[in-house]
XYZ file of C-alpha atoms in Angstrom:
513
model
C -43.834 141.121 23.415
C -44.604 143.042 20.269
C -47.123 141.422 18.002
C -46.543 141.363 14.280
C -49.072 143.337 12.250
C -51.018 141.309 9.739
C -50.927 142.512 6.143
C -53.906 144.742 5.340
C -54.057 144.356 1.584
C -57.425 144.030 -0.116
C -56.302 144.392 -3.714
C -52.871 142.845 -3.448
C -51.130 139.529 -3.442
C -48.059 139.700 -1.229
C -44.809 137.934 -2.032
C -42.041 138.510 0.549
C -38.402 137.422 0.417
C -36.811 137.787 3.862
C -33.210 137.455 4.990
C -33.298 137.424 8.803
C -31.548 135.473 11.549
C -32.998 132.087 12.419
C -35.631 132.006 15.131
C -38.150 134.636 16.078
C -36.495 137.994 16.763
C -36.501 139.398 20.277
C -38.521 142.612 20.339
C -39.926 144.922 22.966
C -41.257 143.552 26.222
C -44.276 145.809 25.840
C -45.691 147.203 22.638
C -48.022 149.953 21.585
C -50.696 150.259 18.922
C -50.172 148.020 15.895
C -47.281 146.250 17.635
C -45.092 149.344 17.721
C -43.448 150.816 20.809
C -45.072 154.186 21.617
C -41.697 155.416 22.898
C -40.200 154.992 19.427
C -37.760 152.262 20.508
C -38.183 148.623 21.360
C -35.814 147.890 24.248
C -35.536 149.808 27.531
C -33.380 152.558 25.976
C -33.126 154.655 22.867
C -30.039 154.294 20.659
C -29.721 158.099 20.513
C -26.789 159.357 22.574
C -27.466 162.263 24.906
C -25.032 165.184 25.416
C -22.317 164.216 27.867
C -18.938 165.627 28.763
C -15.943 163.716 27.413
C -12.575 162.537 28.731
C -9.112 162.720 27.178
C -8.392 159.027 27.773
C -10.060 155.784 28.764
C -12.883 155.468 31.315
C -12.432 152.137 33.090
C -15.124 152.273 35.794
C -18.526 153.868 36.448
C -20.945 153.963 39.390
C -24.113 155.889 40.265
C -25.213 157.484 43.527
C -28.541 159.296 43.234
C -28.189 161.889 40.491
C -24.402 161.661 40.364
C -22.318 159.433 38.093
C -18.739 158.711 39.147
C -16.169 157.845 36.479
C -12.612 156.602 36.883
C -9.910 155.680 34.442
C -6.753 156.831 32.710
C -7.981 160.340 31.865
C -6.579 163.565 33.300
C -8.891 166.124 31.680
C -12.558 166.404 30.677
C -14.247 168.589 28.053
C -17.749 169.517 26.824
C -19.668 167.401 24.312
C -18.758 168.113 20.710
C -15.466 169.787 21.578
C -12.088 168.536 20.294
C -9.200 167.729 22.608
C -7.918 170.835 24.404
C -10.985 173.005 23.781
C -12.961 174.075 26.857
C -11.422 171.340 28.961
C -10.942 171.113 32.711
C -8.616 169.106 34.941
C -9.955 165.886 36.434
C -7.149 163.539 37.440
C -8.238 159.925 37.009
C -11.664 160.438 38.600
C -14.626 162.727 37.928
C -18.331 163.045 38.686
C -21.170 164.085 36.402
C -24.769 165.165 36.783
C -26.897 162.222 35.671
C -29.607 164.502 34.258
C -27.478 166.965 32.288
C -24.249 165.070 31.629
C -22.249 168.046 32.943
C -19.436 167.674 35.511
C -19.859 168.379 39.197
C -17.255 170.099 41.396
C -15.917 166.734 42.570
C -12.248 166.915 41.520
C -9.850 165.081 43.827
C -6.230 164.777 42.771
C -5.512 161.065 42.450
C -1.923 159.886 41.981
C -2.446 156.995 39.595
C -5.107 155.354 37.412
C -8.512 154.286 38.716
C -9.810 150.858 37.685
C -12.892 150.362 39.872
C -15.653 152.365 41.572
C -18.531 151.360 43.831
C -21.195 153.333 45.671
C -22.933 152.243 48.851
C -26.584 151.130 48.555
C -27.698 154.192 50.543
C -25.841 156.510 48.147
C -23.767 158.133 50.906
C -20.323 156.753 50.095
C -18.191 156.111 47.034
C -15.057 153.946 46.982
C -12.454 154.058 44.217
C -9.813 151.435 43.510
C -6.859 151.240 41.182
C -3.100 151.751 41.023
C -2.891 155.082 42.874
C -0.797 155.756 45.972
C -2.124 159.154 47.078
C -5.299 161.248 46.983
C -5.261 165.004 47.570
C -1.682 164.681 48.740
C -2.536 162.097 51.410
C -1.344 158.474 51.291
C -4.011 156.170 49.914
C -2.809 152.793 48.743
C -4.966 151.642 45.796
C -8.304 152.273 47.534
C -9.993 155.391 48.928
C -13.353 156.421 50.379
C -15.267 159.663 49.746
C -18.395 161.219 51.179
C -20.830 161.612 48.259
C -22.614 164.671 49.676
C -19.455 166.690 50.343
C -16.975 165.089 47.941
C -14.465 164.951 50.787
C -11.905 162.198 51.183
C -12.673 160.289 54.401
C -9.813 160.837 56.842
C -8.169 157.786 58.328
C -9.803 155.312 55.944
C -6.790 153.624 54.302
C -6.736 149.811 54.116
C -3.344 150.079 52.295
C -3.598 147.488 49.520
C -0.257 146.580 47.954
C -1.315 146.252 44.298
C -4.150 147.022 41.894
C -7.769 146.988 43.071
C -9.760 146.177 39.926
C -13.173 145.310 41.394
C -15.322 146.678 44.228
C -18.717 146.032 45.776
C -20.354 147.472 48.901
C -23.096 146.142 51.138
C -24.019 147.087 54.692
C -20.752 147.820 56.459
C -18.610 145.704 54.137
C -16.509 146.692 51.136
C -15.388 143.756 48.983
C -12.141 144.165 47.046
C -10.823 142.210 44.079
C -7.752 142.647 41.924
C -4.099 141.648 41.641
C -2.969 142.373 45.216
C -1.351 140.013 47.728
C -1.605 141.995 50.955
C -3.960 144.379 52.728
C -2.020 146.300 55.306
C 0.542 143.758 56.464
C -1.820 140.792 56.203
C -1.783 138.331 53.262
C -4.898 138.569 51.116
C -4.544 137.072 47.659
C -6.668 139.026 45.175
C -9.830 139.016 47.303
C -10.490 140.779 50.585
C -13.118 142.633 52.601
C -12.801 145.723 54.782
C -15.196 147.630 57.019
C -16.924 150.568 55.373
C -16.899 152.668 58.535
C -13.251 152.131 59.551
C -11.381 150.489 56.679
C -10.329 147.665 59.010
C -9.514 144.342 57.380
C -12.192 141.658 57.862
C -11.640 137.854 58.128
C -13.230 137.179 54.694
C -10.449 135.498 52.686
C -11.304 133.353 49.630
C -7.598 133.302 48.535
C -7.674 133.407 44.706
C -4.661 132.128 42.759
C -5.017 134.664 39.913
C -6.517 138.066 39.168
C -10.081 139.046 40.048
C -11.780 141.429 37.603
C -15.409 141.500 38.786
C -17.468 141.370 41.987
C -21.206 141.662 42.557
C -23.650 140.693 45.284
C -26.884 138.741 45.261
C -29.994 140.849 45.803
C -30.358 139.516 49.350
C -26.650 140.282 50.016
C -25.910 136.758 51.275
C -23.749 135.664 48.319
C -20.809 137.304 46.563
C -20.145 136.527 42.908
C -16.528 136.863 41.834
C -14.968 136.522 38.408
C -11.557 136.728 36.819
C -8.715 134.515 35.654
C -8.318 132.366 38.768
C -8.401 128.583 38.735
C -8.572 127.952 42.494
C -10.086 129.557 45.603
C -8.721 128.407 48.968
C -6.892 125.659 47.101
C -10.063 124.155 45.613
C -10.764 124.217 41.881
C -12.934 127.152 40.807
C -12.272 128.433 37.328
C -13.051 132.056 36.359
C -16.384 132.276 38.237
C -17.500 131.494 41.774
C -20.332 132.120 44.233
C -19.146 132.773 47.792
C -20.709 133.136 51.214
C -20.779 136.861 51.986
C -19.775 136.292 55.628
C -17.353 133.361 55.526
C -15.982 133.404 51.975
C -16.754 129.708 51.550
C -17.647 128.683 48.007
C -21.101 127.432 47.050
C -21.663 125.139 44.073
C -21.717 127.135 40.810
C -22.528 124.683 38.001
C -22.716 127.501 35.425
C -18.958 128.027 35.740
C -18.481 124.802 33.754
C -19.749 126.662 30.683
C -16.515 128.686 30.668
C -13.835 126.599 28.922
C -10.829 125.487 30.920
C -7.605 127.330 30.219
C -5.395 125.926 27.463
C -2.303 127.290 25.693
C -4.655 128.632 22.994
C -7.561 129.911 25.112
C -7.848 131.788 28.376
C -11.444 132.948 28.937
C -11.775 135.326 31.898
C -14.813 136.853 33.568
C -14.684 140.649 33.134
C -18.030 141.812 34.563
C -20.867 140.446 36.695
C -24.411 141.806 37.021
C -27.188 140.550 39.295
C -30.899 141.164 38.791
C -33.573 139.446 40.867
C -32.590 135.797 41.116
C -30.367 135.885 38.053
C -26.689 136.593 37.710
C -25.213 137.578 34.345
C -21.555 136.994 33.539
C -19.429 138.656 30.824
C -16.384 136.887 29.435
C -13.334 137.846 27.390
C -11.180 135.189 25.801
C -7.672 135.223 24.389
C -7.032 133.450 21.125
C -9.175 132.893 18.041
C -12.600 131.494 18.889
C -11.975 131.553 22.645
C -15.189 132.096 24.623
C -16.143 135.802 24.733
C -19.849 135.557 25.417
C -22.359 136.163 28.185
C -24.091 133.594 30.358
C -26.950 133.727 32.836
C -27.251 131.610 35.960
C -29.659 131.133 38.834
C -28.326 133.324 41.631
C -29.251 130.762 44.297
C -28.409 127.401 42.754
C -25.742 128.550 40.314
C -27.456 126.570 37.548
C -26.850 127.718 33.969
C -29.962 129.326 32.444
C -28.644 130.361 29.034
C -25.409 131.140 27.228
C -24.665 133.550 24.389
C -21.612 132.717 22.255
C -20.893 135.973 20.399
C -17.176 136.339 19.673
C -15.427 139.573 20.636
C -14.412 140.216 24.258
C -17.284 141.337 26.495
C -16.085 143.902 29.043
C -19.311 145.407 30.434
C -22.929 144.372 31.032
C -25.929 146.076 32.627
C -29.470 144.766 33.151
C -32.448 147.092 32.715
C -35.887 145.527 32.792
C -36.030 142.643 30.332
C -32.789 143.646 28.631
C -29.091 143.060 29.257
C -26.910 145.725 27.629
C -23.512 144.541 26.471
C -20.262 146.378 25.704
C -17.802 144.395 23.612
C -16.132 144.244 20.242
C -18.543 141.579 19.021
C -17.781 140.550 15.458
C -19.451 137.157 15.091
C -22.778 136.165 16.653
C -23.683 133.613 13.995
C -23.796 130.754 16.515
C -26.711 132.542 18.183
C -28.568 133.393 14.959
C -27.084 136.882 14.608
C -24.519 138.569 12.385
C -21.514 136.801 10.872
C -17.829 137.625 10.899
C -17.988 139.943 7.895
C -20.149 142.779 9.267
C -17.591 144.751 11.268
C -17.502 145.382 14.999
C -20.696 145.797 17.015
C -19.526 147.469 20.225
C -22.961 148.064 21.795
C -25.662 145.399 21.798
C -28.582 144.229 23.917
C -29.661 140.708 24.840
C -32.925 139.364 26.187
C -32.501 138.590 29.890
C -34.793 135.580 29.371
C -33.054 133.929 26.417
C -29.750 135.660 25.689
C -30.864 136.374 22.121
C -29.931 139.630 20.405
C -32.460 142.416 20.867
C -33.383 145.639 19.009
C -30.644 148.117 19.969
C -27.743 148.935 17.653
C -25.888 152.136 18.514
C -22.132 151.836 18.115
C -18.780 153.193 19.136
C -15.348 152.800 17.652
C -12.413 151.267 19.525
C -10.019 154.150 19.712
C -7.548 152.937 22.320
C -5.127 150.121 23.027
C -7.756 147.600 24.142
C -9.535 147.625 20.760
C -12.773 146.999 22.649
C -14.485 150.406 22.887
C -16.902 150.208 25.861
C -15.250 149.058 29.106
C -17.742 150.026 31.833
C -21.489 150.558 32.312
C -23.605 152.157 35.027
C -27.261 153.115 35.330
C -29.613 155.051 37.551
C -32.512 152.893 36.361
C -33.688 154.771 33.267
C -30.385 155.403 31.518
C -27.103 153.748 30.556
C -23.743 155.438 30.982
C -20.959 153.847 28.967
C -17.269 154.492 29.446
C -14.323 153.154 27.519
C -11.499 153.940 25.153
C -13.713 154.952 22.235
C -13.420 158.254 20.389
C -16.700 158.108 18.432
C -20.317 157.249 19.237
C -22.807 156.673 16.417
C -20.207 157.997 13.979
C -19.804 161.335 15.778
C -16.717 162.356 17.820
C -17.272 161.621 21.522
C -14.378 160.390 23.621
C -14.367 158.173 26.661
C -17.911 158.647 27.949
C -21.468 158.660 26.622
C -25.020 157.961 27.788
C -28.349 156.689 26.505
C -31.770 157.296 28.069
C -35.399 156.205 27.872
C -36.627 159.658 26.778
C -39.334 159.089 24.126
C -38.357 159.531 20.505
C -35.616 157.092 19.735
C -33.726 156.798 16.508
C -35.566 157.655 13.294
C -35.924 154.898 10.687
C -33.859 155.351 7.553
C -35.740 156.996 4.717
C -37.316 154.389 2.468
C -36.387 154.481 -1.163
C -38.817 154.957 -4.003
C -40.710 151.724 -4.700
C -40.113 149.862 -7.914
C -43.284 150.065 -9.995
C -44.210 148.538 -13.329
C -47.345 147.740 -15.343
C -47.075 144.705 -17.633
C -50.714 143.594 -17.303
C -53.880 145.463 -18.115
C -55.343 147.447 -15.188
C -52.582 146.295 -12.825
C -49.397 147.747 -11.291
C -46.695 145.691 -9.613
C -45.107 147.440 -6.646
C -41.964 146.361 -4.752
C -40.419 148.056 -1.733
C -37.412 147.300 0.479
C -37.134 147.420 4.246
C -34.919 149.971 5.978
C -32.939 149.923 9.222
C -33.822 151.571 12.526
C -31.028 151.237 15.109
C -33.375 150.812 18.066
C -36.126 148.746 16.432
C -36.194 145.531 14.446
C -39.931 145.559 13.679
C -41.198 148.468 11.557
C -44.529 149.138 9.868
C -44.568 150.017 6.178
C -47.505 151.665 4.412
C -47.718 152.050 0.646
C -49.712 154.939 -0.840
C -51.083 155.458 -4.309
C -51.117 159.209 -4.356
C -52.858 160.003 -1.062
C -54.695 156.667 -0.885
C -53.344 154.032 1.457
C -53.385 150.686 -0.301
C -51.613 148.378 2.146
C -49.705 148.045 5.416
C -47.068 145.466 6.312
C -44.935 144.657 9.355
C -41.373 143.630 8.565
C -38.248 142.792 10.563
C -34.917 144.256 9.513
C -31.399 144.246 10.919
C -28.332 146.388 10.280
C -26.340 143.376 9.099
C -28.835 141.741 6.715
C -29.892 142.535 3.179
C -33.223 144.388 2.897
C -36.392 142.332 2.776
C -38.272 142.910 -0.481
C -42.069 142.916 -0.457
C -43.879 142.722 -3.810
C -47.608 143.048 -4.417
C -50.042 143.815 -7.208
C -52.327 146.844 -7.179
C -55.273 145.983 -9.430
C -58.641 147.297 -10.741
C -56.943 150.397 -12.065
C -57.868 152.450 -15.130
C -55.707 151.936 -18.203
C -53.800 154.980 -19.372
C -53.552 156.618 -15.926
C -50.186 157.759 -14.602
C -50.012 156.983 -10.894
C -47.493 157.795 -8.189
C -46.588 155.433 -5.360
C -44.568 156.064 -2.188
C -43.726 154.240 1.051
C -43.965 155.510 4.607
C -42.304 153.674 7.508
C -42.911 154.104 11.238
C -41.467 152.750 14.474
C -44.635 153.697 16.364
C -43.547 157.283 16.979
C -41.359 158.488 14.116
C -42.556 158.438 10.496
C -40.316 158.638 7.430
C -41.769 159.258 3.975
C -39.997 157.988 0.906
C -39.806 159.521 -2.534
C -42.487 158.685 -5.089
C -42.239 156.605 -8.243
C -44.614 157.062 -11.192
C -45.944 154.490 -13.615
C -48.455 154.521 -16.507
C -51.128 151.829 -16.159
C -51.314 149.500 -19.116
């Protein structure tokens, strides 16, 4: 964790008035000199978006294989970063692939007859499966699910499980592809919303948990022995399992999942559904979206073996996507009220991109943003990562206030966002040989802890560490600079740093009494 810097003031008395969320803020897992992150940002990723090609409509699903990112959704064309709709674009019908290093498209361009809602890549990076509403790929019948060779981009001949309705969730392990969605049959065999097929042949497997309502998310435990499923169901194989369950990867039998009790039972005013699941080590993270005012929209963490609840975040605003990187869980939502967890209230607008501590669920130091440009009013809908980046897809049209539709990415390249420029300090001299100096904190969208240094001319007279957040009023620090010579006119300015980037404020002059 970062360590706060102690005030280094020899000729000053410090009076600070802080407005910050309750509890100690979550900051970087590792820090640099003076408590600052040498990368310039405090979580695993910078808040600066990197150049990425765009889409002309929503991206619903993302997956990574090596240096390739696969995207699926409602889009039919892609275009370069910074370009408006129709300028420099290229056809990509519901699915596309991008170079993970450059953000540019690859030649992968199958013709898919219908929207894509899910994508998964095999652990060895050789295969990619897409799922959705489509009925044909490259002119060949493919009922809602299709398999491609990653190296060649070719559709795999003969692999066609023929699912009768939407495939909204996919996961692959070994020779098994797990399917979730709204379907009722695979081939001619009943399979209600959950099924498994062989990766090498597409043949239906016996795995049959039999969900009574839609499945939106599937992920596997790290050891591949358990399958986590989430959605709007209330029963599996006739037994009560609401919204979240942990299943045997071979038999489909349900294990105990005590954490599911944290998701409220469905009522006429609230239907909270699991929209994404992410496993990391022996933890499983679960994203929820609720209907109705105040219905549970947050994220919870559970033990991936026992199913025991570890923590729960209660931010309001449907959570559609989560991704764990190191000590941080990145979250895509339209969060508008995190006051129950010591964060922002319901009067600060929408916060579509956030990060939580994987240990506590508390808000961390990462505040880029998108808009919500489409019908869902969410913004981000899907995340994927190659380990040192985060690709975000959705129905947004802006990222960090700049036009960027459907797709964006963030990386761990050193630099990060630059702190806002500090204003000129307020200075006054009402006592002989003394000057009172006050300065306000500024915001840095990928740091909450910044270091402020006040200069008298070129002389450094004090350094402070202060927390600040985009949704809180600035913290004001006031001190007295003494042992000065009466009649002098002195200039004071503030410099702020995040450990890598330095911003210098304008100076303010005062005549010493």
